Amino acid sequence: DQQVKQNSPSLSVQEGRISILNCDYTNSMFDYFLWYKKYPAEGPTFLISISSIKDKNEDGRFTVFLNKSAKHLSLHIVPSQPGDSAVYFCAANLNSGGGADGLTFGKGTHLIIQP
Amino acid sequence: DAGVTQSPTHLIKTRGQQVTLRCSPKSGHDTVSWYQQALGQGPQFIFQYYEEEERQRGNFPDRFSGHQFPNYSSELNVNALLLGDSALYLCASSWRGKNTIYFGEGSWLTVV
């Protein structure tokens, strides 16, 4: 049973527009969420994270929104650039107090930025 | 500042053989985790090492084992390889008490 779901395997967005990537989770014990970006033949690169005590975190062009009641988070990229074309993974963490435990990942969304 | 480094980058093994993958964490990090990523899937957590002990384990059989050395580097060992073990194996490091983990570029394992 997938505890973290990314229901869109791919998303195509025009350059300069907003990209919105969605993620749903089922485990209400998750309390920390992260987004990673992955290019082919490279490891995932950390993008942005959010704690469950917040509903929004912003870093430059990237903003993550968390809706705990809906168990839903989204990543907004504004404006979208060609270099943003990659696979984006949503991940969730059960923080037992000892720091980063094993992350649970979604299957990823392949974002394609069209010129 | 070196990031997470892994070796080898690619390897091919035969069913039934054993493999060892290596990882050096990012400078200043003391916790190492290993993940398996099959094609078309997200990374799956194998286990985590801190202070040279396995602290947490995902849903992987005992054929998967590991080790952490005093310098925080780590090894992942897989015995009795199966075709289904073919995947990208990712090492990730973090500082204990911090939530964000950083990944290496991975080791591609093909079992034939």
PDB file of C-alpha atoms in Angstrom, chain A residues 6-110:
ATOM      1  CA  GLN A   6       2.003  11.133  -6.808  1.00  0.00           C
ATOM      2  CA  ASN A   7      -0.888  10.473  -9.126  1.00  0.00           C
ATOM      3  CA  SER A   8       0.456  12.312 -12.171  1.00  0.00           C
ATOM      4  CA  PRO A   9       3.276  10.328 -13.798  1.00  0.00           C
ATOM      5  CA  SER A  10       4.023  13.290 -16.063  1.00  0.00           C
ATOM      6  CA  LEU A  11       3.228  16.980 -16.446  1.00  0.00           C
ATOM      7  CA  SER A  12       3.945  19.310 -19.344  1.00  0.00           C
ATOM      8  CA  VAL A  13       4.143  23.078 -18.717  1.00  0.00           C
ATOM      9  CA  GLN A  14       5.097  25.993 -20.924  1.00  0.00           C
ATOM     10  CA  GLU A  15       8.254  27.898 -20.052  1.00  0.00           C
ATOM     11  CA  GLY A  16       7.481  30.929 -17.873  1.00  0.00           C
ATOM     12  CA  ARG A  17       4.228  29.486 -16.540  1.00  0.00           C
ATOM     13  CA  ILE A  18       3.571  27.965 -13.129  1.00  0.00           C
ATOM     14  CA  SER A  19       4.235  24.263 -12.553  1.00  0.00           C
ATOM     15  CA  ILE A  20       2.163  22.603  -9.821  1.00  0.00           C
ATOM     16  CA  LEU A  21       3.128  19.134  -8.678  1.00  0.00           C
ATOM     17  CA  ASN A  22       0.842  17.302  -6.297  1.00  0.00           C
ATOM     18  CA  CYS A  23       1.361  14.694  -3.616  1.00  0.00           C
ATOM     19  CA  ASP A  24      -1.040  12.871  -1.294  1.00  0.00           C
ATOM     20  CA  TYR A  25      -0.233  10.797   1.762  1.00  0.00           C
ATOM     21  CA  THR A  26      -2.183   8.391   3.915  1.00  0.00           C
ATOM     22  CA  ASN A  27      -0.161   8.121   7.116  1.00  0.00           C
ATOM     23  CA  SER A  28      -1.225  10.860   9.514  1.00  0.00           C
ATOM     24  CA  MET A  29       1.946  10.264  11.566  1.00  0.00           C
ATOM     25  CA  PHE A  30       4.138  11.799   8.869  1.00  0.00           C
ATOM     26  CA  ASP A  31       5.383  15.118  10.180  1.00  0.00           C
ATOM     27  CA  TYR A  32       8.025  16.286   7.732  1.00  0.00           C
ATOM     28  CA  PHE A  33       7.829  16.455   3.958  1.00  0.00           C
ATOM     29  CA  LEU A  34      10.490  16.957   1.321  1.00  0.00           C
ATOM     30  CA  TRP A  35      10.701  17.419  -2.430  1.00  0.00           C
ATOM     31  CA  TYR A  36      13.577  16.057  -4.462  1.00  0.00           C
ATOM     32  CA  LYS A  37      14.455  16.610  -8.099  1.00  0.00           C
ATOM     33  CA  LYS A  38      16.187  13.941 -10.149  1.00  0.00           C
ATOM     34  CA  TYR A  39      17.909  14.143 -13.508  1.00  0.00           C
ATOM     35  CA  PRO A  40      18.670  10.920 -15.415  1.00  0.00           C
ATOM     36  CA  ALA A  41      21.838   9.168 -14.224  1.00  0.00           C
ATOM     37  CA  GLU A  42      22.072  11.382 -11.121  1.00  0.00           C
ATOM     38  CA  GLY A  43      20.986  10.988  -7.522  1.00  0.00           C
ATOM     39  CA  PRO A  44      17.995  12.932  -6.173  1.00  0.00           C
ATOM     40  CA  THR A  45      18.771  16.543  -5.259  1.00  0.00           C
ATOM     41  CA  PHE A  46      17.046  18.129  -2.266  1.00  0.00           C
ATOM     42  CA  LEU A  47      14.793  21.048  -3.254  1.00  0.00           C
ATOM     43  CA  ILE A  48      12.633  22.192  -0.390  1.00  0.00           C
ATOM     44  CA  SER A  49      10.957  20.831   2.728  1.00  0.00           C
ATOM     45  CA  ILE A  50       8.159  21.651   5.128  1.00  0.00           C
ATOM     46  CA  SER A  51       7.373  20.706   8.686  1.00  0.00           C
ATOM     47  CA  SER A  52       3.853  19.679   9.618  1.00  0.00           C
ATOM     48  CA  ILE A  53       3.569  22.698  11.915  1.00  0.00           C
ATOM     49  CA  LYS A  54       3.639  24.973   8.857  1.00  0.00           C
ATOM     50  CA  ASP A  55       1.380  25.270   5.844  1.00  0.00           C
ATOM     51  CA  LYS A  56       3.761  27.040   3.488  1.00  0.00           C
ATOM     52  CA  ASN A  57       7.482  27.268   2.850  1.00  0.00           C
ATOM     53  CA  GLU A  58       9.097  29.339   0.130  1.00  0.00           C
ATOM     54  CA  ASP A  59      12.578  29.296  -1.368  1.00  0.00           C
ATOM     55  CA  GLY A  60      13.110  31.417  -4.444  1.00  0.00           C
ATOM     56  CA  ARG A  61      11.006  30.067  -7.312  1.00  0.00           C
ATOM     57  CA  PHE A  62       9.889  27.072  -5.245  1.00  0.00           C
ATOM     58  CA  THR A  63       6.998  27.050  -2.780  1.00  0.00           C
ATOM     59  CA  VAL A  64       5.592  24.040  -0.974  1.00  0.00           C
ATOM     60  CA  PHE A  65       2.083  24.084   0.461  1.00  0.00           C
ATOM     61  CA  LEU A  66       0.838  21.599   3.045  1.00  0.00           C
ATOM     62  CA  ASN A  67      -2.818  20.859   3.791  1.00  0.00           C
ATOM     63  CA  LYS A  68      -2.755  18.497   6.766  1.00  0.00           C
ATOM     64  CA  SER A  69      -6.501  17.992   6.953  1.00  0.00           C
ATOM     65  CA  ALA A  70      -6.543  16.834   3.331  1.00  0.00           C
ATOM     66  CA  LYS A  71      -3.203  14.996   3.664  1.00  0.00           C
ATOM     67  CA  HIS A  72      -2.049  16.826   0.567  1.00  0.00           C
ATOM     68  CA  LEU A  73       0.975  18.831  -0.412  1.00  0.00           C
ATOM     69  CA  SER A  74       1.962  20.603  -3.559  1.00  0.00           C
ATOM     70  CA  LEU A  75       5.099  22.095  -5.054  1.00  0.00           C
ATOM     71  CA  HIS A  76       4.771  25.295  -7.061  1.00  0.00           C
ATOM     72  CA  ILE A  77       7.528  26.422  -9.420  1.00  0.00           C
ATOM     73  CA  VAL A  78       7.210  29.975 -10.703  1.00  0.00           C
ATOM     74  CA  PRO A  79       8.303  30.798 -13.334  1.00  0.00           C
ATOM     75  CA  SER A  80       9.111  27.427 -14.870  1.00  0.00           C
ATOM     76  CA  GLN A  81      12.436  27.199 -16.678  1.00  0.00           C
ATOM     77  CA  PRO A  82      13.831  24.600 -19.122  1.00  0.00           C
ATOM     78  CA  GLY A  83      16.309  23.394 -16.481  1.00  0.00           C
ATOM     79  CA  ASP A  84      13.359  22.415 -14.296  1.00  0.00           C
ATOM     80  CA  SER A  85      12.621  19.468 -16.603  1.00  0.00           C
ATOM     81  CA  ALA A  86      13.276  16.454 -14.373  1.00  0.00           C
ATOM     82  CA  VAL A  87      11.519  13.850 -12.241  1.00  0.00           C
ATOM     83  CA  TYR A  88      10.211  15.267  -8.970  1.00  0.00           C
ATOM     84  CA  PHE A  89       9.783  13.053  -5.922  1.00  0.00           C
ATOM     85  CA  CYS A  90       7.673  13.803  -2.889  1.00  0.00           C
ATOM     86  CA  ALA A  91       8.925  12.190   0.334  1.00  0.00           C
ATOM     87  CA  ALA A  92       7.632  11.995   3.887  1.00  0.00           C
ATOM     88  CA  ASN A  93       9.318  11.378   7.202  1.00  0.00           C
ATOM     89  CA  LEU A  94       8.273  10.027  10.571  1.00  0.00           C
ATOM     90  CA  ASN A  95      10.441  11.998  12.938  1.00  0.00           C
ATOM     91  CA  SER A  96      10.904   9.848  15.978  1.00  0.00           C
ATOM     92  CA  GLY A  97      12.919  12.577  17.630  1.00  0.00           C
ATOM     93  CA  GLY A  98      16.240  11.228  16.500  1.00  0.00           C
ATOM     94  CA  GLY A  99      16.259  13.163  13.278  1.00  0.00           C
ATOM     95  CA  ALA A 100      15.760  11.887   9.780  1.00  0.00           C
ATOM     96  CA  ASP A 101      14.293   8.406   9.772  1.00  0.00           C
ATOM     97  CA  GLY A 102      13.821   6.445   6.574  1.00  0.00           C
ATOM     98  CA  LEU A 103      11.947   8.496   4.026  1.00  0.00           C
ATOM     99  CA  THR A 104       8.874   7.178   2.225  1.00  0.00           C
ATOM    100  CA  PHE A 105       8.840   8.296  -1.394  1.00  0.00           C
ATOM    101  CA  GLY A 106       6.183   8.646  -4.040  1.00  0.00           C
ATOM    102  CA  LYS A 107       6.756   7.240  -7.526  1.00  0.00           C
ATOM    103  CA  GLY A 108       7.634  10.619  -8.981  1.00  0.00           C
ATOM    104  CA  THR A 109       6.239  13.057 -11.532  1.00  0.00           C
ATOM    105  CA  HIS A 110       8.152  13.740 -14.729  1.00  0.00           C
TER     106      HIS A 110
END
